[in-house]
mmCIF file with all atom_site columns, C-alpha atoms in Angstrom:
data_model
loop_
_atom_site.group_PDB
_atom_site.id
_atom_site.type_symbol
_atom_site.label_atom_id
_atom_site.label_alt_id
_atom_site.label_comp_id
_atom_site.label_asym_id
_atom_site.label_entity_id
_atom_site.label_seq_id
_atom_site.pdbx_PDB_ins_code
_atom_site.Cartn_x
_atom_site.Cartn_y
_atom_site.Cartn_z
_atom_site.occupancy
_atom_site.B_iso_or_equiv
_atom_site.pdbx_formal_charge
_atom_site.auth_seq_id
_atom_site.auth_comp_id
_atom_site.auth_asym_id
_atom_site.auth_atom_id
_atom_site.pdbx_PDB_model_num
ATOM 1   C CA . MET A 1 1   ? 62.798 8.594  11.935  1.00 62.00 ? 220 MET A CA 1
ATOM 2   C CA . ILE A 1 2   ? 59.883 10.358 13.667  1.00 68.00 ? 221 ILE A CA 1
ATOM 3   C CA . ARG A 1 3   ? 59.096 12.273 10.486  1.00 68.00 ? 222 ARG A CA 1
ATOM 4   C CA . GLY A 1 4   ? 59.059 9.002  8.522   1.00 67.00 ? 223 GLY A CA 1
ATOM 5   C CA . LEU A 1 5   ? 56.706 7.367  11.011  1.00 70.00 ? 224 LEU A CA 1
ATOM 6   C CA . PHE A 1 6   ? 54.437 10.425 10.883  1.00 68.00 ? 225 PHE A CA 1
ATOM 7   C CA . ARG A 1 7   ? 54.251 10.260 7.082   1.00 73.00 ? 226 ARG A CA 1
ATOM 8   C CA . CYS A 1 8   ? 53.512 6.536  7.237   1.00 76.00 ? 227 CYS A CA 1
ATOM 9   C CA . LEU A 1 9   ? 50.742 7.105  9.788   1.00 76.00 ? 228 LEU A CA 1
ATOM 10  C CA . LEU A 1 10  ? 49.305 9.910  7.672   1.00 72.00 ? 229 LEU A CA 1
ATOM 11  C CA . TRP A 1 11  ? 49.298 7.657  4.610   1.00 72.00 ? 230 TRP A CA 1
ATOM 12  C CA . ILE A 1 12  ? 47.491 4.897  6.545   1.00 78.00 ? 231 ILE A CA 1
ATOM 13  C CA . LEU A 1 13  ? 44.893 7.377  7.836   1.00 72.00 ? 232 LEU A CA 1
ATOM 14  C CA . GLN A 1 14  ? 44.304 8.640  4.300   1.00 71.00 ? 233 GLN A CA 1
ATOM 15  C CA . LYS A 1 15  ? 43.779 5.106  3.009   1.00 68.00 ? 234 LYS A CA 1
ATOM 16  C CA . VAL A 1 16  ? 41.388 4.306  5.869   1.00 68.00 ? 235 VAL A CA 1
ATOM 17  C CA . GLY A 1 17  ? 39.523 7.545  5.182   1.00 61.00 ? 236 GLY A CA 1
ATOM 18  C CA . HIS A 1 18  ? 39.162 6.656  1.507   1.00 56.00 ? 237 HIS A CA 1
ATOM 19  C CA . LEU A 1 19  ? 37.889 3.191  2.432   1.00 62.00 ? 238 LEU A CA 1
ATOM 20  C CA . ILE A 1 20  ? 35.327 4.567  4.897   1.00 63.00 ? 239 ILE A CA 1
ATOM 21  C CA . GLY A 1 21  ? 34.230 7.127  2.318   1.00 53.00 ? 240 GLY A CA 1
ATOM 22  C CA . TYR A 1 22  ? 33.766 4.399  -0.288  1.00 56.00 ? 241 TYR A CA 1
ATOM 23  C CA . ILE A 1 23  ? 31.671 2.276  2.096   1.00 61.00 ? 242 ILE A CA 1
ATOM 24  C CA . ILE A 1 24  ? 29.475 5.213  3.111   1.00 57.00 ? 243 ILE A CA 1
ATOM 25  C CA . GLY A 1 25  ? 29.130 6.240  -0.511  1.00 55.00 ? 244 GLY A CA 1
ATOM 26  C CA . PHE A 1 26  ? 28.132 2.709  -1.484  1.00 57.00 ? 245 PHE A CA 1
ATOM 27  C CA . VAL A 1 27  ? 25.462 2.478  1.224   1.00 58.00 ? 246 VAL A CA 1
ATOM 28  C CA . PHE A 1 28  ? 24.145 6.043  1.334   1.00 59.00 ? 247 PHE A CA 1
ATOM 29  C CA . GLY A 1 29  ? 25.804 7.753  -1.600  1.00 64.00 ? 248 GLY A CA 1
ATOM 30  C CA . TRP A 1 30  ? 22.889 8.546  -3.843  1.00 75.00 ? 249 TRP A CA 1
ATOM 31  C CA . ILE A 1 31  ? 23.698 11.282 -6.274  1.00 81.00 ? 250 ILE A CA 1
ATOM 32  C CA . PRO A 1 32  ? 21.181 14.088 -5.634  1.00 81.00 ? 251 PRO A CA 1
ATOM 33  C CA . ARG A 1 33  ? 19.207 15.949 -8.255  1.00 83.00 ? 252 ARG A CA 1
ATOM 34  C CA . LEU A 1 34  ? 20.903 18.945 -9.804  1.00 84.00 ? 253 LEU A CA 1
ATOM 35  C CA . LYS A 1 35  ? 20.934 22.126 -7.759  1.00 79.00 ? 254 LYS A CA 1
ATOM 36  C CA . LYS A 1 36  ? 19.125 25.145 -9.147  1.00 80.00 ? 255 LYS A CA 1
ATOM 37  C CA . HIS A 1 37  ? 22.385 27.080 -9.149  1.00 84.00 ? 256 HIS A CA 1
ATOM 38  C CA . MET A 1 38  ? 25.733 25.423 -9.838  1.00 88.00 ? 257 MET A CA 1
ATOM 39  C CA . SER A 1 39  ? 29.053 26.629 -11.123 1.00 90.00 ? 258 SER A CA 1
ATOM 40  C CA . GLY A 1 40  ? 30.485 25.136 -14.288 1.00 89.00 ? 259 GLY A CA 1
ATOM 41  C CA . GLU A 1 41  ? 33.111 23.275 -12.272 1.00 92.00 ? 260 GLU A CA 1
ATOM 42  C CA . GLU A 1 42  ? 30.478 21.840 -9.911  1.00 92.00 ? 261 GLU A CA 1
ATOM 43  C CA . PHE A 1 43  ? 28.487 20.592 -12.895 1.00 94.00 ? 262 PHE A CA 1
ATOM 44  C CA . GLU A 1 44  ? 31.575 18.940 -14.380 1.00 94.00 ? 263 GLU A CA 1
ATOM 45  C CA . GLU A 1 45  ? 32.233 17.149 -11.080 1.00 93.00 ? 264 GLU A CA 1
ATOM 46  C CA . TYR A 1 46  ? 28.562 16.104 -10.959 1.00 93.00 ? 265 TYR A CA 1
ATOM 47  C CA . VAL A 1 47  ? 28.803 14.534 -14.418 1.00 95.00 ? 266 VAL A CA 1
ATOM 48  C CA . TYR A 1 48  ? 32.171 13.000 -13.487 1.00 94.00 ? 267 TYR A CA 1
ATOM 49  C CA . GLU A 1 49  ? 30.592 11.229 -10.498 1.00 91.00 ? 268 GLU A CA 1
ATOM 50  C CA . ILE A 1 50  ? 27.746 9.841  -12.597 1.00 93.00 ? 269 ILE A CA 1
ATOM 51  C CA . LEU A 1 51  ? 30.127 8.518  -15.243 1.00 94.00 ? 270 LEU A CA 1
ATOM 52  C CA . LYS A 1 52  ? 32.257 6.851  -12.589 1.00 90.00 ? 271 LYS A CA 1
ATOM 53  C CA . ARG A 1 53  ? 29.324 5.045  -11.029 1.00 87.00 ? 272 ARG A CA 1
ATOM 54  C CA . ILE A 1 54  ? 27.805 3.759  -14.261 1.00 88.00 ? 273 ILE A CA 1
ATOM 55  C CA . GLY A 1 55  ? 31.003 2.066  -15.316 1.00 87.00 ? 274 GLY A CA 1
ATOM 56  C CA . TYR A 1 56  ? 33.158 4.513  -17.263 1.00 92.00 ? 275 TYR A CA 1
ATOM 57  C CA . LYS A 1 57  ? 36.897 4.019  -16.777 1.00 92.00 ? 276 LYS A CA 1
ATOM 58  C CA . HIS A 1 58  ? 40.004 6.200  -16.956 1.00 92.00 ? 277 HIS A CA 1
ATOM 59  C CA . ILE A 1 59  ? 37.904 9.278  -16.231 1.00 93.00 ? 278 ILE A CA 1
ATOM 60  C CA . ARG A 1 60  ? 39.702 12.583 -15.899 1.00 93.00 ? 279 ARG A CA 1
ATOM 61  C CA . LEU A 1 61  ? 38.784 16.236 -15.843 1.00 92.00 ? 280 LEU A CA 1
ATOM 62  C CA . THR A 1 62  ? 40.765 18.326 -18.291 1.00 89.00 ? 281 THR A CA 1
ATOM 63  C CA . GLN A 1 63  ? 42.587 21.458 -17.218 1.00 80.00 ? 282 GLN A CA 1
ATOM 64  C CA . LYS A 1 64  ? 40.392 24.535 -16.808 1.00 72.00 ? 283 LYS A CA 1
ATOM 65  C CA . SER A 1 65  ? 42.208 26.543 -19.449 1.00 65.00 ? 284 SER A CA 1
ATOM 66  C CA . GLY A 1 66  ? 43.167 25.199 -22.834 1.00 63.00 ? 285 GLY A CA 1
ATOM 67  C CA . ASP A 1 67  ? 40.798 22.223 -22.666 1.00 64.00 ? 286 ASP A CA 1
ATOM 68  C CA . TYR A 1 68  ? 40.068 22.487 -26.410 1.00 81.00 ? 287 TYR A CA 1
ATOM 69  C CA . GLY A 1 69  ? 36.319 22.234 -25.871 1.00 82.00 ? 288 GLY A CA 1
ATOM 70  C CA . VAL A 1 70  ? 36.384 19.091 -23.708 1.00 94.00 ? 289 VAL A CA 1
ATOM 71  C CA . ASP A 1 71  ? 35.799 18.944 -19.951 1.00 95.00 ? 290 ASP A CA 1
ATOM 72  C CA . ILE A 1 72  ? 35.905 15.193 -19.229 1.00 95.00 ? 291 ILE A CA 1
ATOM 73  C CA . LEU A 1 73  ? 37.691 12.307 -20.923 1.00 95.00 ? 292 LEU A CA 1
ATOM 74  C CA . ALA A 1 74  ? 36.497 8.770  -20.214 1.00 95.00 ? 293 ALA A CA 1
ATOM 75  C CA . THR A 1 75  ? 36.404 5.245  -21.628 1.00 94.00 ? 294 THR A CA 1
ATOM 76  C CA . TYR A 1 76  ? 33.470 2.842  -21.734 1.00 91.00 ? 295 TYR A CA 1
ATOM 77  C CA . LYS A 1 77  ? 33.781 -0.678 -23.144 1.00 86.00 ? 296 LYS A CA 1
ATOM 78  C CA . GLY A 1 78  ? 36.896 0.259  -25.053 1.00 89.00 ? 297 GLY A CA 1
ATOM 79  C CA . ILE A 1 79  ? 35.395 3.380  -26.651 1.00 92.00 ? 298 ILE A CA 1
ATOM 80  C CA . HIS A 1 80  ? 36.917 6.761  -25.770 1.00 95.00 ? 299 HIS A CA 1
ATOM 81  C CA . TYR A 1 81  ? 34.434 9.568  -25.062 1.00 96.00 ? 300 TYR A CA 1
ATOM 82  C CA . ALA A 1 82  ? 35.118 13.309 -24.891 1.00 96.00 ? 301 ALA A CA 1
ATOM 83  C CA . PHE A 1 83  ? 32.485 15.185 -22.853 1.00 96.00 ? 302 PHE A CA 1
ATOM 84  C CA . GLN A 1 84  ? 31.638 18.872 -23.061 1.00 95.00 ? 303 GLN A CA 1
ATOM 85  C CA . CYS A 1 85  ? 29.591 19.970 -20.010 1.00 96.00 ? 304 CYS A CA 1
ATOM 86  C CA . LYS A 1 86  ? 27.226 22.947 -20.196 1.00 96.00 ? 305 LYS A CA 1
ATOM 87  C CA . TYR A 1 87  ? 25.233 24.127 -17.180 1.00 95.00 ? 306 TYR A CA 1
ATOM 88  C CA . TYR A 1 88  ? 22.872 26.675 -18.745 1.00 94.00 ? 307 TYR A CA 1
ATOM 89  C CA . SER A 1 89  ? 19.658 28.522 -17.985 1.00 92.00 ? 308 SER A CA 1
ATOM 90  C CA . LYS A 1 90  ? 18.519 28.227 -21.618 1.00 94.00 ? 309 LYS A CA 1
ATOM 91  C CA . PRO A 1 91  ? 18.736 25.656 -24.440 1.00 96.00 ? 310 PRO A CA 1
ATOM 92  C CA . VAL A 1 92  ? 22.261 24.859 -25.624 1.00 96.00 ? 311 VAL A CA 1
ATOM 93  C CA . GLY A 1 93  ? 23.165 25.984 -29.134 1.00 96.00 ? 312 GLY A CA 1
ATOM 94  C CA . VAL A 1 94  ? 25.517 24.973 -31.925 1.00 96.00 ? 313 VAL A CA 1
ATOM 95  C CA . SER A 1 95  ? 28.688 26.390 -30.358 1.00 96.00 ? 314 SER A CA 1
ATOM 96  C CA . ALA A 1 96  ? 28.771 23.622 -27.724 1.00 96.00 ? 315 ALA A CA 1
ATOM 97  C CA . VAL A 1 97  ? 28.438 20.993 -30.442 1.00 96.00 ? 316 VAL A CA 1
ATOM 98  C CA . GLN A 1 98  ? 31.260 22.599 -32.402 1.00 96.00 ? 317 GLN A CA 1
ATOM 99  C CA . GLN A 1 99  ? 33.466 22.725 -29.297 1.00 94.00 ? 318 GLN A CA 1
ATOM 100 C CA . ALA A 1 100 ? 32.840 19.072 -28.434 1.00 95.00 ? 319 ALA A CA 1
ATOM 101 C CA . TYR A 1 101 ? 33.509 17.948 -31.985 1.00 95.00 ? 320 TYR A CA 1
ATOM 102 C CA . SER A 1 102 ? 36.764 19.895 -32.323 1.00 95.00 ? 321 SER A CA 1
ATOM 103 C CA . GLY A 1 103 ? 37.907 18.854 -28.826 1.00 93.00 ? 322 GLY A CA 1
ATOM 104 C CA . CYS A 1 104 ? 37.243 15.202 -29.597 1.00 94.00 ? 323 CYS A CA 1
ATOM 105 C CA . GLU A 1 105 ? 39.318 15.556 -32.763 1.00 94.00 ? 324 GLU A CA 1
ATOM 106 C CA . TYR A 1 106 ? 42.144 17.218 -30.821 1.00 93.00 ? 325 TYR A CA 1
ATOM 107 C CA . TYR A 1 107 ? 42.335 14.448 -28.218 1.00 92.00 ? 326 TYR A CA 1
ATOM 108 C CA . ASP A 1 108 ? 41.927 11.832 -30.958 1.00 94.00 ? 327 ASP A CA 1
ATOM 109 C CA . TYR A 1 109 ? 38.977 10.248 -29.132 1.00 95.00 ? 328 TYR A CA 1
ATOM 110 C CA . ASP A 1 110 ? 36.187 8.186  -30.659 1.00 94.00 ? 329 ASP A CA 1
ATOM 111 C CA . GLU A 1 111 ? 32.979 9.955  -29.646 1.00 95.00 ? 330 GLU A CA 1
ATOM 112 C CA . ALA A 1 112 ? 32.062 13.530 -28.706 1.00 96.00 ? 331 ALA A CA 1
ATOM 113 C CA . VAL A 1 113 ? 29.269 14.104 -26.156 1.00 96.00 ? 332 VAL A CA 1
ATOM 114 C CA . VAL A 1 114 ? 27.621 17.343 -25.006 1.00 97.00 ? 333 VAL A CA 1
ATOM 115 C CA . VAL A 1 115 ? 25.986 17.108 -21.564 1.00 97.00 ? 334 VAL A CA 1
ATOM 116 C CA . THR A 1 116 ? 23.654 19.765 -20.203 1.00 96.00 ? 335 THR A CA 1
ATOM 117 C CA . ASN A 1 117 ? 21.012 20.343 -17.553 1.00 95.00 ? 336 ASN A CA 1
ATOM 118 C CA . GLN A 1 118 ? 18.917 21.990 -20.259 1.00 95.00 ? 337 GLN A CA 1
ATOM 119 C CA . THR A 1 119 ? 17.655 21.058 -23.731 1.00 96.00 ? 338 THR A CA 1
ATOM 120 C CA . PHE A 1 120 ? 19.241 21.671 -27.128 1.00 96.00 ? 339 PHE A CA 1
ATOM 121 C CA . THR A 1 121 ? 18.160 23.979 -29.921 1.00 96.00 ? 340 THR A CA 1
ATOM 122 C CA . ARG A 1 122 ? 16.946 22.521 -33.192 1.00 95.00 ? 341 ARG A CA 1
ATOM 123 C CA . GLN A 1 123 ? 20.110 23.847 -34.859 1.00 96.00 ? 342 GLN A CA 1
ATOM 124 C CA . ALA A 1 124 ? 22.252 22.056 -32.277 1.00 95.00 ? 343 ALA A CA 1
ATOM 125 C CA . HIS A 1 125 ? 20.408 18.790 -32.966 1.00 95.00 ? 344 HIS A CA 1
ATOM 126 C CA . ALA A 1 126 ? 20.899 19.204 -36.701 1.00 95.00 ? 345 ALA A CA 1
ATOM 127 C CA . LEU A 1 127 ? 24.624 19.902 -36.386 1.00 96.00 ? 346 LEU A CA 1
ATOM 128 C CA . ALA A 1 128 ? 25.079 17.062 -33.880 1.00 95.00 ? 347 ALA A CA 1
ATOM 129 C CA . MET A 1 129 ? 23.450 14.572 -36.229 1.00 93.00 ? 348 MET A CA 1
ATOM 130 C CA . ARG A 1 130 ? 25.575 15.778 -39.132 1.00 94.00 ? 349 ARG A CA 1
ATOM 131 C CA . ASN A 1 131 ? 28.835 15.526 -37.172 1.00 94.00 ? 350 ASN A CA 1
ATOM 132 C CA . GLY A 1 132 ? 27.985 12.438 -35.115 1.00 93.00 ? 351 GLY A CA 1
ATOM 133 C CA . VAL A 1 133 ? 28.011 14.274 -31.780 1.00 95.00 ? 352 VAL A CA 1
ATOM 134 C CA . ILE A 1 134 ? 25.987 12.640 -28.987 1.00 95.00 ? 353 ILE A CA 1
ATOM 135 C CA . LEU A 1 135 ? 23.653 14.884 -26.955 1.00 96.00 ? 354 LEU A CA 1
ATOM 136 C CA . TRP A 1 136 ? 22.634 14.342 -23.339 1.00 96.00 ? 355 TRP A CA 1
ATOM 137 C CA . ASP A 1 137 ? 19.943 16.781 -22.238 1.00 95.00 ? 356 ASP A CA 1
ATOM 138 C CA . GLY A 1 138 ? 18.727 17.274 -18.666 1.00 93.00 ? 357 GLY A CA 1
ATOM 139 C CA . GLU A 1 139 ? 16.271 14.394 -18.892 1.00 92.00 ? 358 GLU A CA 1
ATOM 140 C CA . LYS A 1 140 ? 18.936 12.028 -20.201 1.00 92.00 ? 359 LYS A CA 1
ATOM 141 C CA . LEU A 1 141 ? 21.346 13.125 -17.465 1.00 94.00 ? 360 LEU A CA 1
ATOM 142 C CA . ASN A 1 142 ? 18.710 12.486 -14.813 1.00 91.00 ? 361 ASN A CA 1
ATOM 143 C CA . GLN A 1 143 ? 18.169 9.024  -16.282 1.00 90.00 ? 362 GLN A CA 1
ATOM 144 C CA . MET A 1 144 ? 21.908 8.373  -15.930 1.00 91.00 ? 363 MET A CA 1
ATOM 145 C CA . ARG A 1 145 ? 21.801 9.660  -12.349 1.00 90.00 ? 364 ARG A CA 1
ATOM 146 C CA . ARG A 1 146 ? 19.097 7.153  -11.456 1.00 87.00 ? 365 ARG A CA 1
ATOM 147 C CA . LEU A 1 147 ? 21.116 4.405  -13.097 1.00 86.00 ? 366 LEU A CA 1
ATOM 148 C CA . ALA A 1 148 ? 24.164 5.429  -11.058 1.00 85.00 ? 367 ALA A CA 1
ATOM 149 C CA . ASN A 1 149 ? 22.162 5.385  -7.835  1.00 83.00 ? 368 ASN A CA 1
ATOM 150 C CA . ARG A 1 150 ? 21.263 1.739  -8.326  1.00 79.00 ? 369 ARG A CA 1
ATOM 151 C CA . HIS A 1 151 ? 24.753 0.994  -7.059  1.00 69.00 ? 370 HIS A CA 1
ATOM 152 C CA . ALA A 1 152 ? 23.832 2.266  -3.599  1.00 67.00 ? 371 ALA A CA 1
ATOM 153 C CA . LEU A 1 153 ? 22.874 -0.679 -1.384  1.00 64.00 ? 372 LEU A CA 1
ATOM 154 C CA . PHE A 1 154 ? 19.762 0.891  0.145   1.00 60.00 ? 373 PHE A CA 1
ATOM 155 C CA . TYR A 1 155 ? 18.621 2.068  -3.276  1.00 56.00 ? 374 TYR A CA 1
ATOM 156 C CA . ARG A 1 156 ? 18.778 -1.480 -4.637  1.00 56.00 ? 375 ARG A CA 1
ATOM 157 C CA . PHE A 1 157 ? 16.519 -2.892 -1.939  1.00 57.00 ? 376 PHE A CA 1
ATOM 158 C CA . HIS A 1 158 ? 14.200 -0.017 -1.015  1.00 54.00 ? 377 HIS A CA 1
ATOM 159 C CA . HIS A 1 159 ? 13.729 2.265  -3.995  1.00 53.00 ? 378 HIS A CA 1
ATOM 160 C CA . GLN A 1 160 ? 10.968 1.554  -6.435  1.00 53.00 ? 379 GLN A CA 1
ATOM 161 C CA . LYS A 1 161 ? 11.985 1.291  -10.052 1.00 58.00 ? 380 LYS A CA 1
ATOM 162 C CA . MET A 1 162 ? 11.429 4.593  -11.822 1.00 62.00 ? 381 MET A CA 1
ATOM 163 C CA . PRO A 1 163 ? 9.584  4.489  -15.152 1.00 72.00 ? 382 PRO A CA 1
ATOM 164 C CA . HIS A 1 164 ? 11.711 5.234  -18.186 1.00 78.00 ? 383 HIS A CA 1
ATOM 165 C CA . PRO A 1 165 ? 11.085 8.760  -19.555 1.00 81.00 ? 384 PRO A CA 1
ATOM 166 C CA . TYR A 1 166 ? 10.355 7.280  -22.997 1.00 87.00 ? 385 TYR A CA 1
ATOM 167 C CA . GLU A 1 167 ? 7.817  4.728  -21.757 1.00 88.00 ? 386 GLU A CA 1
ATOM 168 C CA . ASP A 1 168 ? 4.763  6.770  -22.831 1.00 89.00 ? 387 ASP A CA 1
ATOM 169 C CA . VAL A 1 169 ? 6.340  7.347  -26.244 1.00 92.00 ? 388 VAL A CA 1
ATOM 170 C CA . LEU A 1 170 ? 6.943  3.633  -26.754 1.00 93.00 ? 389 LEU A CA 1
ATOM 171 C CA . GLN A 1 171 ? 3.364  2.821  -25.824 1.00 92.00 ? 390 GLN A CA 1
ATOM 172 C CA . VAL A 1 172 ? 1.995  5.343  -28.339 1.00 92.00 ? 391 VAL A CA 1
ATOM 173 C CA . VAL A 1 173 ? 4.123  4.141  -31.269 1.00 94.00 ? 392 VAL A CA 1
ATOM 174 C CA . LEU A 1 174 ? 3.421  0.487  -30.479 1.00 93.00 ? 393 LEU A CA 1
ATOM 175 C CA . GLU A 1 175 ? -0.331 1.079  -30.481 1.00 93.00 ? 394 GLU A CA 1
ATOM 176 C CA . ALA A 1 176 ? -0.151 3.098  -33.708 1.00 92.00 ? 395 ALA A CA 1
ATOM 177 C CA . GLY A 1 177 ? 2.273  0.734  -35.444 1.00 94.00 ? 396 GLY A CA 1
ATOM 178 C CA . TYR A 1 178 ? 4.412  3.626  -36.626 1.00 95.00 ? 397 TYR A CA 1
ATOM 179 C CA . ALA A 1 179 ? 6.194  6.710  -35.266 1.00 95.00 ? 398 ALA A CA 1
ATOM 180 C CA . SER A 1 180 ? 6.109  10.340 -36.358 1.00 94.00 ? 399 SER A CA 1
ATOM 181 C CA . THR A 1 181 ? 6.373  13.841 -34.956 1.00 92.00 ? 400 THR A CA 1
ATOM 182 C CA . ASP A 1 182 ? 2.671  14.524 -35.590 1.00 91.00 ? 401 ASP A CA 1
ATOM 183 C CA . LEU A 1 183 ? 1.612  11.293 -33.859 1.00 92.00 ? 402 LEU A CA 1
ATOM 184 C CA . LEU A 1 184 ? 3.482  12.078 -30.643 1.00 90.00 ? 403 LEU A CA 1
ATOM 185 C CA . TYR A 1 185 ? 2.387  15.711 -30.665 1.00 87.00 ? 404 TYR A CA 1
ATOM 186 C CA . GLN A 1 186 ? -1.278 14.703 -30.939 1.00 87.00 ? 405 GLN A CA 1
ATOM 187 C CA . HIS A 1 187 ? -1.100 12.064 -28.198 1.00 87.00 ? 406 HIS A CA 1
ATOM 188 C CA . LEU A 1 188 ? 1.434  13.513 -25.752 1.00 85.00 ? 407 LEU A CA 1
ATOM 189 C CA . ASN A 1 189 ? 1.336  17.254 -26.534 1.00 77.00 ? 408 ASN A CA 1
ATOM 190 C CA . MET A 1 190 ? 5.133  17.536 -26.266 1.00 76.00 ? 409 MET A CA 1
ATOM 191 C CA . ASN A 1 191 ? 7.364  20.305 -27.514 1.00 82.00 ? 410 ASN A CA 1
ATOM 192 C CA . ILE A 1 192 ? 8.214  19.618 -31.182 1.00 85.00 ? 411 ILE A CA 1
ATOM 193 C CA . SER A 1 193 ? 11.960 19.912 -30.649 1.00 83.00 ? 412 SER A CA 1
ATOM 194 C CA . ARG A 1 194 ? 11.710 17.460 -27.748 1.00 84.00 ? 413 ARG A CA 1
ATOM 195 C CA . ILE A 1 195 ? 9.768  15.005 -29.912 1.00 89.00 ? 414 ILE A CA 1
ATOM 196 C CA . ASP A 1 196 ? 12.374 15.213 -32.666 1.00 88.00 ? 415 ASP A CA 1
ATOM 197 C CA . TYR A 1 197 ? 15.121 14.544 -30.134 1.00 87.00 ? 416 TYR A CA 1
ATOM 198 C CA . ILE A 1 198 ? 13.331 11.492 -28.731 1.00 89.00 ? 417 ILE A CA 1
ATOM 199 C CA . LEU A 1 199 ? 12.691 10.041 -32.182 1.00 92.00 ? 418 LEU A CA 1
ATOM 200 C CA . ASP A 1 200 ? 16.340 10.500 -33.122 1.00 88.00 ? 419 ASP A CA 1
ATOM 201 C CA . ASP A 1 201 ? 17.291 8.794  -29.863 1.00 86.00 ? 420 ASP A CA 1
ATOM 202 C CA . LEU A 1 202 ? 14.971 5.863  -30.596 1.00 91.00 ? 421 LEU A CA 1
ATOM 203 C CA . GLU A 1 203 ? 16.488 5.611  -34.059 1.00 90.00 ? 422 GLU A CA 1
ATOM 204 C CA . PHE A 1 204 ? 19.948 5.479  -32.478 1.00 86.00 ? 423 PHE A CA 1
ATOM 205 C CA . TYR A 1 205 ? 18.835 2.527  -30.328 1.00 87.00 ? 424 TYR A CA 1
ATOM 206 C CA . ASP A 1 206 ? 17.335 0.742  -33.390 1.00 91.00 ? 425 ASP A CA 1
ATOM 207 C CA . ILE A 1 207 ? 13.820 1.029  -32.007 1.00 94.00 ? 426 ILE A CA 1
ATOM 208 C CA . VAL A 1 208 ? 12.472 3.010  -34.965 1.00 94.00 ? 427 VAL A CA 1
ATOM 209 C CA . SER A 1 209 ? 13.724 3.638  -38.484 1.00 94.00 ? 428 SER A CA 1
ATOM 210 C CA . SER A 1 210 ? 14.758 6.924  -40.038 1.00 93.00 ? 429 SER A CA 1
ATOM 211 C CA . GLU A 1 211 ? 11.802 8.926  -41.330 1.00 91.00 ? 430 GLU A CA 1
ATOM 212 C CA . ASP A 1 212 ? 10.619 8.581  -44.897 1.00 93.00 ? 431 ASP A CA 1
ATOM 213 C CA . ASP A 1 213 ? 9.549  11.381 -47.244 1.00 91.00 ? 432 ASP A CA 1
ATOM 214 C CA . TYR A 1 214 ? 6.250  11.649 -45.382 1.00 91.00 ? 433 TYR A CA 1
ATOM 215 C CA . GLY A 1 215 ? 7.850  11.868 -41.925 1.00 92.00 ? 434 GLY A CA 1
ATOM 216 C CA . ILE A 1 216 ? 6.832  8.307  -40.991 1.00 95.00 ? 435 ILE A CA 1
ATOM 217 C CA . ARG A 1 217 ? 9.144  5.923  -39.125 1.00 96.00 ? 436 ARG A CA 1
ATOM 218 C CA . GLU A 1 218 ? 8.850  2.157  -38.994 1.00 95.00 ? 437 GLU A CA 1
ATOM 219 C CA . VAL A 1 219 ? 8.730  0.575  -35.514 1.00 95.00 ? 438 VAL A CA 1
ATOM 220 C CA . TYR A 1 220 ? 11.223 -2.261 -35.011 1.00 94.00 ? 439 TYR A CA 1
ATOM 221 C CA . ILE A 1 221 ? 10.021 -3.531 -31.631 1.00 93.00 ? 440 ILE A CA 1
ATOM 222 C CA . SER A 1 222 ? 6.996  -5.678 -30.843 1.00 92.00 ? 441 SER A CA 1
ATOM 223 C CA . SER A 1 223 ? 6.581  -4.944 -27.127 1.00 91.00 ? 442 SER A CA 1
ATOM 224 C CA . LEU A 1 224 ? 7.245  -2.288 -24.491 1.00 90.00 ? 443 LEU A CA 1
ATOM 225 C CA . GLU A 1 225 ? 9.598  -4.619 -22.640 1.00 89.00 ? 444 GLU A CA 1
ATOM 226 C CA . GLU A 1 226 ? 11.705 -5.103 -25.750 1.00 90.00 ? 445 GLU A CA 1
ATOM 227 C CA . GLY A 1 227 ? 12.037 -1.362 -26.222 1.00 89.00 ? 446 GLY A CA 1
ATOM 228 C CA . LEU A 1 228 ? 12.970 -0.739 -22.589 1.00 88.00 ? 447 LEU A CA 1
ATOM 229 C CA . LYS A 1 229 ? 15.631 -3.450 -22.727 1.00 86.00 ? 448 LYS A CA 1
ATOM 230 C CA . LEU A 1 230 ? 17.202 -1.815 -25.782 1.00 87.00 ? 449 LEU A CA 1
ATOM 231 C CA . LEU A 1 231 ? 17.249 1.550  -24.005 1.00 83.00 ? 450 LEU A CA 1
ATOM 232 C CA . GLU A 1 232 ? 18.766 0.132  -20.828 1.00 73.00 ? 451 GLU A CA 1
ATOM 233 C CA . ARG A 1 233 ? 21.592 -1.780 -22.529 1.00 60.00 ? 452 ARG A CA 1
ATOM 234 C CA . SER A 1 234 ? 23.479 1.358  -23.489 1.00 55.00 ? 453 SER A CA 1
ATOM 235 C CA . HIS A 1 235 ? 24.479 4.380  -21.409 1.00 50.00 ? 454 HIS A CA 1
ATOM 236 C CA . ILE A 1 236 ? 24.898 6.615  -24.432 1.00 52.00 ? 455 ILE A CA 1
#
């Protein structure tokens, strides 16, 4: 009898604790920027929290051994995503793309995603495009973090809207009337691999076309606002 009452009380306290934690997280729970040093498990939990707050459902971390190249499984708008998380000190290579692709196939999910705090090598980009693997680099992840933090009450009312990381790129291509690697390099002096990644991303969002034989891409938008809306509609 006493033991049963104790268990019931413990269950109630746990539920109250979860509720208080949810309220505090809603009001103050901004996800911080990435730490300079994190373990792989900490990075997976960091990504997990972002996915949860931006609307992914049925999120679960896979077991630490035998995960078949996938760290997080989640669903967004009916599409099943398999995430491979890589916290690195250097650009991520093709092996992560291969792992995500094979893991996605094993779990019979729809889309494979590699998430990192870093960038990706040119070879990784090429393989990802060939196999349909989605890449989130550190800049993309930070964009998702800011999106997740909009759900915090104080953030909604007191934090100024951050400019989109592609805003300068959109302005350049709109003024030029076309997009290309050379154009962005001349105007923004970016790393070539970073430029190629951004252009592929803009192509994915139907903002620019694929490049022609001369490396030129057609621009599909007529204003900066139109481009930003297309970027903000999708989390991937």
